[in-house]
Amino acid sequence: MKFINYLASITGIGAYPLVSLFIFLLFFIAVGVFVFKGRKEYFKYLEELPLSNND
Amino acid sequence: MTDNNKSHNLEKFSYDNTIVKWFAYATIVWGIVGMTAGLLAALQLVFPVLNLDLPYTSYGRVRPIHTNAVIFAFVGNGIFMGVYYSLQRLLKARMFSDFLSKVHFWGWQLIIVLAAVTLVLGKTTGKEYAELEWPIDILIALIWVVFGWNMFGTILKRRERHLYVAIWFYIATFVTVAMLHIVNSIEIPVSFWKSYSWYAGVQDALVQWWYGHNAVAFFLTTPYLGIMYYFVPKAVNRPVYSYRLSIIHFWALIFIYIWAGPHHLLYTATPDWAQSLGVVFSVMLIAPSWGGMINGLLTLRGAWDRVRDEVVLKFFVVAVTAYGMATFEGPMLSLKNVNAISHFTDWTIAHVHVGALGWNGFLTFGVLYWLIPRLFQTKLYSQKLASMHFWIGTLGIVLYAVPLYWAGIMQSLMWKDFTPEGQLRWQFMDTVTKMMPFYAARAVGGTLYLVGTVMMAYNLVKTIKAGSFVANEEAEAAALSTTYVAHEKDHWHRAIERRPVQLMILSLVVVAIGGIIEFIPAFLVKSNIPTISSVKPYTPLELQGRDIYLREGCYTCHSQMVRPFRSETARYGEYSKAGEFVYDHPFQWGSKRTGPDLARIGGKYPDSWHFNHMQDPTSMTENSKMPAYPWLLEDQVDVSSTVGKIKAMQKLGVPYPEGYADIAAADMEKQARVIAASLQNDGITIEADREIIALIAYLQRLGKDIKGEKKETAEK
């Protein structure tokens, strides 16, 4: 029995890493686009949240 | 901002500081306990007498106690301390229920105590970082739900519409840890303190390292990033460097992390595509990890001039830097050619400790030094002592890590070294002996680190004594209006972060995708794990022996996985095949070779060799560092458990003939007598019902099936 036999025995298995990468890329681009479209004052507001309590 | 409803009827309420204080105390106490256990384990490797020849204090049990204590007790309580403090303030609300907070606290401490007691007694599933047996697993799930309930209750009654990024990290932590824990803990109980993993062999390995790696990701990383995003801006008193970066880094991190597990299984008998997935995603992981580090460091840079004087900031700088180093190294270790050298060596241990001591430890210390004086309305007792802690701790980390890097690389190269004639140059034991000065230096580093922690405890106790505790900190904020007026140019992400439940579901979807794509093929496609006809289920005696192997934690020092390298096949024999492990509930591939691989140990030595070796390893191997197991010669195998064990295995699909459970005990006795007789031949007299006999049966079985297959084909 050769190592390679059962590694390659799922048909089309090579597509798995590709599909996964693709899903990730789409998602990542979506996040990126939306983040950079976001408005500055909004992020400014969020940033200040931990600092707004005085203790 | 307009949407935050600045109506003027401010509500008065108070923050619950008592629960924060309790978790802080718990993290200090368990931190010292867990590190002490680690130090003991480190010393045992140099001085095996410290195993004390007792089951309870033997390395194979101490090491899981150390890992469980520092991860789930030290860091666990550290997480809850940070979450309970920051969540209330970020949401401008008291925790949802003081009662749930108390249940959470005491439930978690109960789990820790139960874990300590059962691990000392050898009750273990034999799966690294998931050793706790099923009743404790259930308790963990329940208490985790209490934590989530309390957190979401607080989120729902919040007075701040928007969820700061730290809270997303907490939410992702909550859902993912729940998923990981439940999936990996699926096991079939045999008795109250004994169960078998539902998965076997390759599948068990994939699930286990999916869990194991993501325990690092979602227990040691994401909650601590949340803590970083709150406490670092707090300590430097300026906002996080880039909020945009934090959004990208959050989603990318949780998305990518979940795929990376198989990098723990490179060159093993796991499917190639799973390994490739693990490598690709692990390498990508560097980007979001460094996103977090850069954000942390640049936030700190705004207060660079204060770093010299403020000890809290010093701890934070080293913590974030250590996070950056560990997350740079991690992807490197996932490259196949680097992994071929690093895997099974102390390099991994060094890597882990840069993260654990540097990132988790120092961040916790920084938060404690910041928090305790505030909770007690006073100043830190001694800045000087804290500064000493910082230096001694940093030195401890360096002294811990550097020798182990060196040792790990050196040992690996020795394992792979051939003479010009094509012989392996070194006996395994030669490489063990070479480790000793490095192990000793590591123990010194660990001691320094522990001393620093004790100094901190003293400093904080003094601070507490001098201060007066504010149990309920008064605050006021406007309630949220029930109707939310959307902005004209509303942003998708703000829509999500206003809705915590959707945020949780989206995080769950993101992390579930990775898990599902990884597992479905492994589980559904049978051809993925080709059966080998000569591989048969364990005999009842071997099964009992295997359970002794689990109980004594032999897997903490021994692998059972021969990788397809010439250096390994020359040393151990034929490389391991997926089909060999189909009856292994749980798998025992191990992750560290302090001793040699045992996958092919069957038939290598006579029974008497094992007998003498287990009783006193140095009698067979000069200077051996393996613990002695004299109690196995005295204790009897628990025959009454055999029926239950065989039945459980049958339920898991192991093909024992029907009704076999009833005759298993007779078979067991027969096989035991054969071994006792073979020992007798070599002049050793021992009852056939002793545990050592079962363990020998198991060891002599390992790798035999494959050898049988070869014979079969040769005869044909």
PDB file of C-alpha atoms in Angstrom, chain B residues 112-336:
ATOM      1  CA  ILE B 112     -10.506  23.203  38.317  1.00  0.00           C
ATOM      2  CA  VAL B 113     -10.468  21.298  41.591  1.00  0.00           C
ATOM      3  CA  LEU B 114     -12.176  18.282  40.028  1.00  0.00           C
ATOM      4  CA  ALA B 115      -9.711  18.439  37.159  1.00  0.00           C
ATOM      5  CA  ALA B 116      -6.746  18.485  39.503  1.00  0.00           C
ATOM      6  CA  VAL B 117      -8.024  15.586  41.578  1.00  0.00           C
ATOM      7  CA  THR B 118      -9.008  13.382  38.644  1.00  0.00           C
ATOM      8  CA  LEU B 119      -5.789  14.020  36.731  1.00  0.00           C
ATOM      9  CA  VAL B 120      -3.715  13.137  39.800  1.00  0.00           C
ATOM     10  CA  LEU B 121      -5.712   9.926  40.034  1.00  0.00           C
ATOM     11  CA  GLY B 122      -5.079   9.145  36.372  1.00  0.00           C
ATOM     12  CA  LYS B 123      -8.639   9.693  35.159  1.00  0.00           C
ATOM     13  CA  THR B 124      -8.022  10.964  31.672  1.00  0.00           C
ATOM     14  CA  THR B 125      -9.307  10.684  28.129  1.00  0.00           C
ATOM     15  CA  GLY B 126      -5.734  10.647  26.846  1.00  0.00           C
ATOM     16  CA  LYS B 127      -6.382  13.524  24.433  1.00  0.00           C
ATOM     17  CA  GLU B 128      -3.978  16.400  24.884  1.00  0.00           C
ATOM     18  CA  TYR B 129      -5.510  19.574  26.327  1.00  0.00           C
ATOM     19  CA  ALA B 130      -8.840  17.740  26.528  1.00  0.00           C
ATOM     20  CA  GLU B 131      -7.871  15.196  29.160  1.00  0.00           C
ATOM     21  CA  LEU B 132     -10.815  15.777  31.456  1.00  0.00           C
ATOM     22  CA  GLU B 133     -13.350  12.976  31.642  1.00  0.00           C
ATOM     23  CA  TRP B 134     -16.937  13.230  30.525  1.00  0.00           C
ATOM     24  CA  PRO B 135     -18.684  14.313  33.754  1.00  0.00           C
ATOM     25  CA  ILE B 136     -16.310  17.284  33.943  1.00  0.00           C
ATOM     26  CA  ASP B 137     -16.793  17.945  30.230  1.00  0.00           C
ATOM     27  CA  ILE B 138     -20.513  18.268  30.844  1.00  0.00           C
ATOM     28  CA  LEU B 139     -19.926  20.556  33.796  1.00  0.00           C
ATOM     29  CA  ILE B 140     -17.635  22.718  31.667  1.00  0.00           C
ATOM     30  CA  ALA B 141     -20.325  23.004  28.999  1.00  0.00           C
ATOM     31  CA  LEU B 142     -22.913  24.033  31.607  1.00  0.00           C
ATOM     32  CA  ILE B 143     -20.727  26.629  33.258  1.00  0.00           C
ATOM     33  CA  TRP B 144     -19.696  27.960  29.864  1.00  0.00           C
ATOM     34  CA  VAL B 145     -23.358  28.466  29.048  1.00  0.00           C
ATOM     35  CA  VAL B 146     -23.804  30.327  32.337  1.00  0.00           C
ATOM     36  CA  PHE B 147     -20.951  32.613  31.295  1.00  0.00           C
ATOM     37  CA  GLY B 148     -22.523  33.192  27.882  1.00  0.00           C
ATOM     38  CA  TRP B 149     -25.945  33.757  29.358  1.00  0.00           C
ATOM     39  CA  ASN B 150     -24.585  36.318  31.767  1.00  0.00           C
ATOM     40  CA  MET B 151     -22.637  38.037  29.008  1.00  0.00           C
ATOM     41  CA  PHE B 152     -25.532  38.200  26.578  1.00  0.00           C
ATOM     42  CA  GLY B 153     -27.915  39.258  29.321  1.00  0.00           C
ATOM     43  CA  THR B 154     -25.597  42.163  30.011  1.00  0.00           C
ATOM     44  CA  ILE B 155     -25.313  42.987  26.327  1.00  0.00           C
ATOM     45  CA  LEU B 156     -29.071  43.039  25.981  1.00  0.00           C
ATOM     46  CA  LYS B 157     -29.603  45.435  28.877  1.00  0.00           C
ATOM     47  CA  ARG B 158     -26.705  47.689  27.880  1.00  0.00           C
ATOM     48  CA  ARG B 159     -26.783  51.467  27.858  1.00  0.00           C
ATOM     49  CA  GLU B 160     -24.326  51.843  25.013  1.00  0.00           C
ATOM     50  CA  ARG B 161     -25.701  51.017  21.604  1.00  0.00           C
ATOM     51  CA  HIS B 162     -22.424  50.117  19.922  1.00  0.00           C
ATOM     52  CA  LEU B 163     -20.305  47.157  20.789  1.00  0.00           C
ATOM     53  CA  TYR B 164     -16.643  48.013  21.056  1.00  0.00           C
ATOM     54  CA  VAL B 165     -14.284  45.620  19.272  1.00  0.00           C
ATOM     55  CA  ALA B 166     -13.187  43.955  22.521  1.00  0.00           C
ATOM     56  CA  ILE B 167     -16.717  42.647  22.913  1.00  0.00           C
ATOM     57  CA  TRP B 168     -16.703  40.976  19.528  1.00  0.00           C
ATOM     58  CA  PHE B 169     -13.615  39.120  20.574  1.00  0.00           C
ATOM     59  CA  TYR B 170     -15.446  37.981  23.705  1.00  0.00           C
ATOM     60  CA  ILE B 171     -18.469  36.889  21.692  1.00  0.00           C
ATOM     61  CA  ALA B 172     -16.371  34.973  19.159  1.00  0.00           C
ATOM     62  CA  THR B 173     -14.553  33.339  22.049  1.00  0.00           C
ATOM     63  CA  PHE B 174     -17.777  32.262  23.633  1.00  0.00           C
ATOM     64  CA  VAL B 175     -19.330  30.644  20.549  1.00  0.00           C
ATOM     65  CA  THR B 176     -16.200  29.041  19.204  1.00  0.00           C
ATOM     66  CA  VAL B 177     -15.018  27.543  22.467  1.00  0.00           C
ATOM     67  CA  ALA B 178     -18.505  26.106  22.964  1.00  0.00           C
ATOM     68  CA  MET B 179     -18.402  24.509  19.515  1.00  0.00           C
ATOM     69  CA  LEU B 180     -14.869  23.168  19.897  1.00  0.00           C
ATOM     70  CA  HIS B 181     -15.441  21.765  23.335  1.00  0.00           C
ATOM     71  CA  ILE B 182     -18.631  19.981  22.427  1.00  0.00           C
ATOM     72  CA  VAL B 183     -17.421  18.497  19.154  1.00  0.00           C
ATOM     73  CA  ASN B 184     -14.115  17.298  20.561  1.00  0.00           C
ATOM     74  CA  SER B 185     -15.617  15.896  23.746  1.00  0.00           C
ATOM     75  CA  ILE B 186     -18.042  13.520  22.095  1.00  0.00           C
ATOM     76  CA  GLU B 187     -17.196  10.293  23.813  1.00  0.00           C
ATOM     77  CA  ILE B 188     -18.920   7.168  24.943  1.00  0.00           C
ATOM     78  CA  PRO B 189     -18.880   6.589  28.705  1.00  0.00           C
ATOM     79  CA  VAL B 190     -17.756   3.211  29.973  1.00  0.00           C
ATOM     80  CA  SER B 191     -18.077   4.133  33.615  1.00  0.00           C
ATOM     81  CA  PHE B 192     -18.294   7.311  35.627  1.00  0.00           C
ATOM     82  CA  TRP B 193     -14.641   8.196  35.151  1.00  0.00           C
ATOM     83  CA  LYS B 194     -13.857   6.396  31.912  1.00  0.00           C
ATOM     84  CA  SER B 195     -14.888   7.013  28.353  1.00  0.00           C
ATOM     85  CA  TYR B 196     -13.687   6.381  24.830  1.00  0.00           C
ATOM     86  CA  SER B 197     -13.490   9.029  22.161  1.00  0.00           C
ATOM     87  CA  TRP B 198     -16.242   8.653  19.609  1.00  0.00           C
ATOM     88  CA  TYR B 199     -13.709   9.177  16.855  1.00  0.00           C
ATOM     89  CA  ALA B 200     -10.874   6.843  15.986  1.00  0.00           C
ATOM     90  CA  GLY B 201      -7.408   7.194  14.525  1.00  0.00           C
ATOM     91  CA  VAL B 202      -7.103   9.726  11.734  1.00  0.00           C
ATOM     92  CA  GLN B 203     -10.498  11.257  12.413  1.00  0.00           C
ATOM     93  CA  ASP B 204      -9.777  11.559  16.093  1.00  0.00           C
ATOM     94  CA  ALA B 205      -6.486  13.220  15.238  1.00  0.00           C
ATOM     95  CA  LEU B 206      -8.144  15.716  12.903  1.00  0.00           C
ATOM     96  CA  VAL B 207     -10.832  16.599  15.431  1.00  0.00           C
ATOM     97  CA  GLN B 208      -8.380  16.734  18.295  1.00  0.00           C
ATOM     98  CA  TRP B 209      -5.984  19.126  16.578  1.00  0.00           C
ATOM     99  CA  TRP B 210      -8.788  21.187  15.162  1.00  0.00           C
ATOM    100  CA  TYR B 211      -9.750  21.556  18.806  1.00  0.00           C
ATOM    101  CA  GLY B 212      -6.207  21.775  20.145  1.00  0.00           C
ATOM    102  CA  HIS B 213      -5.090  24.448  17.771  1.00  0.00           C
ATOM    103  CA  ASN B 214      -8.225  26.453  18.233  1.00  0.00           C
ATOM    104  CA  ALA B 215      -7.949  26.220  21.982  1.00  0.00           C
ATOM    105  CA  VAL B 216      -4.807  28.255  21.405  1.00  0.00           C
ATOM    106  CA  ALA B 217      -6.742  30.521  19.064  1.00  0.00           C
ATOM    107  CA  PHE B 218      -9.940  31.023  20.980  1.00  0.00           C
ATOM    108  CA  PHE B 219      -8.876  30.543  24.580  1.00  0.00           C
ATOM    109  CA  LEU B 220      -5.359  31.950  24.637  1.00  0.00           C
ATOM    110  CA  THR B 221      -5.674  34.473  21.831  1.00  0.00           C
ATOM    111  CA  THR B 222      -9.049  36.008  21.019  1.00  0.00           C
ATOM    112  CA  PRO B 223     -10.163  36.766  24.593  1.00  0.00           C
ATOM    113  CA  TYR B 224      -6.728  38.163  25.333  1.00  0.00           C
ATOM    114  CA  LEU B 225      -6.880  40.334  22.242  1.00  0.00           C
ATOM    115  CA  GLY B 226     -10.193  41.626  23.546  1.00  0.00           C
ATOM    116  CA  ILE B 227      -8.484  42.348  26.841  1.00  0.00           C
ATOM    117  CA  MET B 228      -5.640  44.052  24.991  1.00  0.00           C
ATOM    118  CA  TYR B 229      -8.079  46.238  23.062  1.00  0.00           C
ATOM    119  CA  TYR B 230      -9.616  47.422  26.305  1.00  0.00           C
ATOM    120  CA  PHE B 231      -6.762  47.628  28.789  1.00  0.00           C
ATOM    121  CA  VAL B 232      -3.994  48.932  26.548  1.00  0.00           C
ATOM    122  CA  PRO B 233      -5.943  52.064  25.499  1.00  0.00           C
ATOM    123  CA  LYS B 234      -7.003  52.423  29.129  1.00  0.00           C
ATOM    124  CA  ALA B 235      -3.458  52.243  30.433  1.00  0.00           C
ATOM    125  CA  VAL B 236      -2.028  54.691  27.900  1.00  0.00           C
ATOM    126  CA  ASN B 237      -5.156  56.779  28.008  1.00  0.00           C
ATOM    127  CA  ARG B 238      -5.532  57.129  24.280  1.00  0.00           C
ATOM    128  CA  PRO B 239      -7.656  55.286  21.753  1.00  0.00           C
ATOM    129  CA  VAL B 240      -6.534  52.263  19.841  1.00  0.00           C
ATOM    130  CA  TYR B 241      -4.225  53.117  16.950  1.00  0.00           C
ATOM    131  CA  SER B 242      -6.569  52.023  14.169  1.00  0.00           C
ATOM    132  CA  TYR B 243     -10.125  50.970  14.692  1.00  0.00           C
ATOM    133  CA  ARG B 244     -10.454  50.002  11.030  1.00  0.00           C
ATOM    134  CA  LEU B 245      -7.545  47.654  11.356  1.00  0.00           C
ATOM    135  CA  SER B 246      -9.186  46.059  14.359  1.00  0.00           C
ATOM    136  CA  ILE B 247     -12.276  45.187  12.317  1.00  0.00           C
ATOM    137  CA  ILE B 248     -10.337  43.591   9.494  1.00  0.00           C
ATOM    138  CA  HIS B 249      -8.023  41.852  11.869  1.00  0.00           C
ATOM    139  CA  PHE B 250     -10.930  40.460  13.878  1.00  0.00           C
ATOM    140  CA  TRP B 251     -12.772  38.872  10.977  1.00  0.00           C
ATOM    141  CA  ALA B 252      -9.672  37.630   9.226  1.00  0.00           C
ATOM    142  CA  LEU B 253      -8.343  36.147  12.437  1.00  0.00           C
ATOM    143  CA  ILE B 254     -11.381  34.124  13.368  1.00  0.00           C
ATOM    144  CA  PHE B 255     -11.955  33.050   9.795  1.00  0.00           C
ATOM    145  CA  ILE B 256      -8.440  31.818   9.170  1.00  0.00           C
ATOM    146  CA  TYR B 257      -7.578  30.406  12.565  1.00  0.00           C
ATOM    147  CA  ILE B 258     -10.167  27.690  12.438  1.00  0.00           C
ATOM    148  CA  TRP B 259      -8.558  26.021   9.429  1.00  0.00           C
ATOM    149  CA  ALA B 260      -5.049  25.825  10.702  1.00  0.00           C
ATOM    150  CA  GLY B 261      -5.341  22.734  12.935  1.00  0.00           C
ATOM    151  CA  PRO B 262      -3.851  20.155  10.558  1.00  0.00           C
ATOM    152  CA  HIS B 263      -0.469  21.869  10.764  1.00  0.00           C
ATOM    153  CA  HIS B 264      -0.052  19.755  13.885  1.00  0.00           C
ATOM    154  CA  LEU B 265      -0.284  16.658  11.701  1.00  0.00           C
ATOM    155  CA  LEU B 266       2.138  17.325   8.864  1.00  0.00           C
ATOM    156  CA  TYR B 267       3.736  14.185   7.429  1.00  0.00           C
ATOM    157  CA  THR B 268       1.440  12.035   9.534  1.00  0.00           C
ATOM    158  CA  ALA B 269      -1.061   9.556   8.175  1.00  0.00           C
ATOM    159  CA  THR B 270      -3.684  12.284   7.668  1.00  0.00           C
ATOM    160  CA  PRO B 271      -4.954  13.043   4.157  1.00  0.00           C
ATOM    161  CA  ASP B 272      -2.754  15.256   2.052  1.00  0.00           C
ATOM    162  CA  TRP B 273      -5.427  17.813   1.240  1.00  0.00           C
ATOM    163  CA  ALA B 274      -6.077  18.397   4.940  1.00  0.00           C
ATOM    164  CA  GLN B 275      -2.374  18.989   5.480  1.00  0.00           C
ATOM    165  CA  SER B 276      -2.209  21.418   2.561  1.00  0.00           C
ATOM    166  CA  LEU B 277      -5.213  23.300   3.884  1.00  0.00           C
ATOM    167  CA  GLY B 278      -3.534  23.553   7.261  1.00  0.00           C
ATOM    168  CA  VAL B 279      -0.307  24.881   5.759  1.00  0.00           C
ATOM    169  CA  VAL B 280      -1.938  27.472   3.508  1.00  0.00           C
ATOM    170  CA  PHE B 281      -4.149  28.891   6.198  1.00  0.00           C
ATOM    171  CA  SER B 282      -1.415  28.830   8.818  1.00  0.00           C
ATOM    172  CA  VAL B 283       0.836  30.900   6.604  1.00  0.00           C
ATOM    173  CA  MET B 284      -1.973  33.351   5.935  1.00  0.00           C
ATOM    174  CA  LEU B 285      -2.552  33.626   9.652  1.00  0.00           C
ATOM    175  CA  ILE B 286       0.473  35.807   9.987  1.00  0.00           C
ATOM    176  CA  ALA B 287      -1.376  38.758   8.452  1.00  0.00           C
ATOM    177  CA  PRO B 288      -4.263  39.127  10.902  1.00  0.00           C
ATOM    178  CA  SER B 289      -2.059  38.189  13.839  1.00  0.00           C
ATOM    179  CA  TRP B 290       0.371  40.928  12.986  1.00  0.00           C
ATOM    180  CA  GLY B 291      -2.545  43.251  12.403  1.00  0.00           C
ATOM    181  CA  GLY B 292      -3.342  42.798  16.075  1.00  0.00           C
ATOM    182  CA  MET B 293       0.226  43.130  17.205  1.00  0.00           C
ATOM    183  CA  ILE B 294       0.821  46.286  15.176  1.00  0.00           C
ATOM    184  CA  ASN B 295      -2.364  47.802  16.463  1.00  0.00           C
ATOM    185  CA  GLY B 296      -1.328  47.025  20.031  1.00  0.00           C
ATOM    186  CA  LEU B 297       2.215  48.298  19.666  1.00  0.00           C
ATOM    187  CA  LEU B 298       1.261  51.477  17.837  1.00  0.00           C
ATOM    188  CA  THR B 299      -1.292  52.227  20.509  1.00  0.00           C
ATOM    189  CA  LEU B 300       1.463  51.852  23.077  1.00  0.00           C
ATOM    190  CA  ARG B 301       3.849  53.939  21.039  1.00  0.00           C
ATOM    191  CA  GLY B 302       1.694  56.939  21.751  1.00  0.00           C
ATOM    192  CA  ALA B 303       2.946  56.679  25.308  1.00  0.00           C
ATOM    193  CA  TRP B 304       6.481  55.551  24.608  1.00  0.00           C
ATOM    194  CA  ASP B 305       7.957  58.116  26.986  1.00  0.00           C
ATOM    195  CA  ARG B 306       5.923  56.646  29.820  1.00  0.00           C
ATOM    196  CA  VAL B 307       6.966  53.074  29.200  1.00  0.00           C
ATOM    197  CA  ARG B 308      10.158  53.570  31.130  1.00  0.00           C
ATOM    198  CA  ASP B 309       8.353  54.630  34.296  1.00  0.00           C
ATOM    199  CA  GLU B 310       5.123  52.711  34.208  1.00  0.00           C
ATOM    200  CA  VAL B 311       5.455  49.062  34.911  1.00  0.00           C
ATOM    201  CA  VAL B 312       2.031  48.222  33.487  1.00  0.00           C
ATOM    202  CA  LEU B 313       3.104  49.530  30.106  1.00  0.00           C
ATOM    203  CA  LYS B 314       6.347  47.577  30.243  1.00  0.00           C
ATOM    204  CA  PHE B 315       4.425  44.363  30.715  1.00  0.00           C
ATOM    205  CA  PHE B 316       2.117  45.284  27.850  1.00  0.00           C
ATOM    206  CA  VAL B 317       4.969  46.049  25.478  1.00  0.00           C
ATOM    207  CA  VAL B 318       6.611  42.685  26.096  1.00  0.00           C
ATOM    208  CA  ALA B 319       3.267  40.875  25.939  1.00  0.00           C
ATOM    209  CA  VAL B 320       2.350  42.310  22.559  1.00  0.00           C
ATOM    210  CA  THR B 321       5.869  41.770  21.237  1.00  0.00           C
ATOM    211  CA  ALA B 322       5.796  38.156  22.383  1.00  0.00           C
ATOM    212  CA  TYR B 323       2.457  37.760  20.626  1.00  0.00           C
ATOM    213  CA  GLY B 324       4.062  39.045  17.458  1.00  0.00           C
ATOM    214  CA  MET B 325       7.015  36.702  17.803  1.00  0.00           C
ATOM    215  CA  ALA B 326       4.906  33.648  18.503  1.00  0.00           C
ATOM    216  CA  THR B 327       2.540  34.387  15.633  1.00  0.00           C
ATOM    217  CA  PHE B 328       5.435  34.887  13.260  1.00  0.00           C
ATOM    218  CA  GLU B 329       7.006  31.649  14.339  1.00  0.00           C
ATOM    219  CA  GLY B 330       3.765  29.687  14.165  1.00  0.00           C
ATOM    220  CA  PRO B 331       3.323  30.046  10.402  1.00  0.00           C
ATOM    221  CA  MET B 332       7.009  29.243   9.922  1.00  0.00           C
ATOM    222  CA  LEU B 333       6.581  26.044  11.918  1.00  0.00           C
ATOM    223  CA  SER B 334       3.680  25.174   9.627  1.00  0.00           C
ATOM    224  CA  LEU B 335       5.888  25.079   6.568  1.00  0.00           C
ATOM    225  CA  LYS B 336       6.445  21.453   5.788  1.00  0.00           C
TER     226      LYS B 336
END
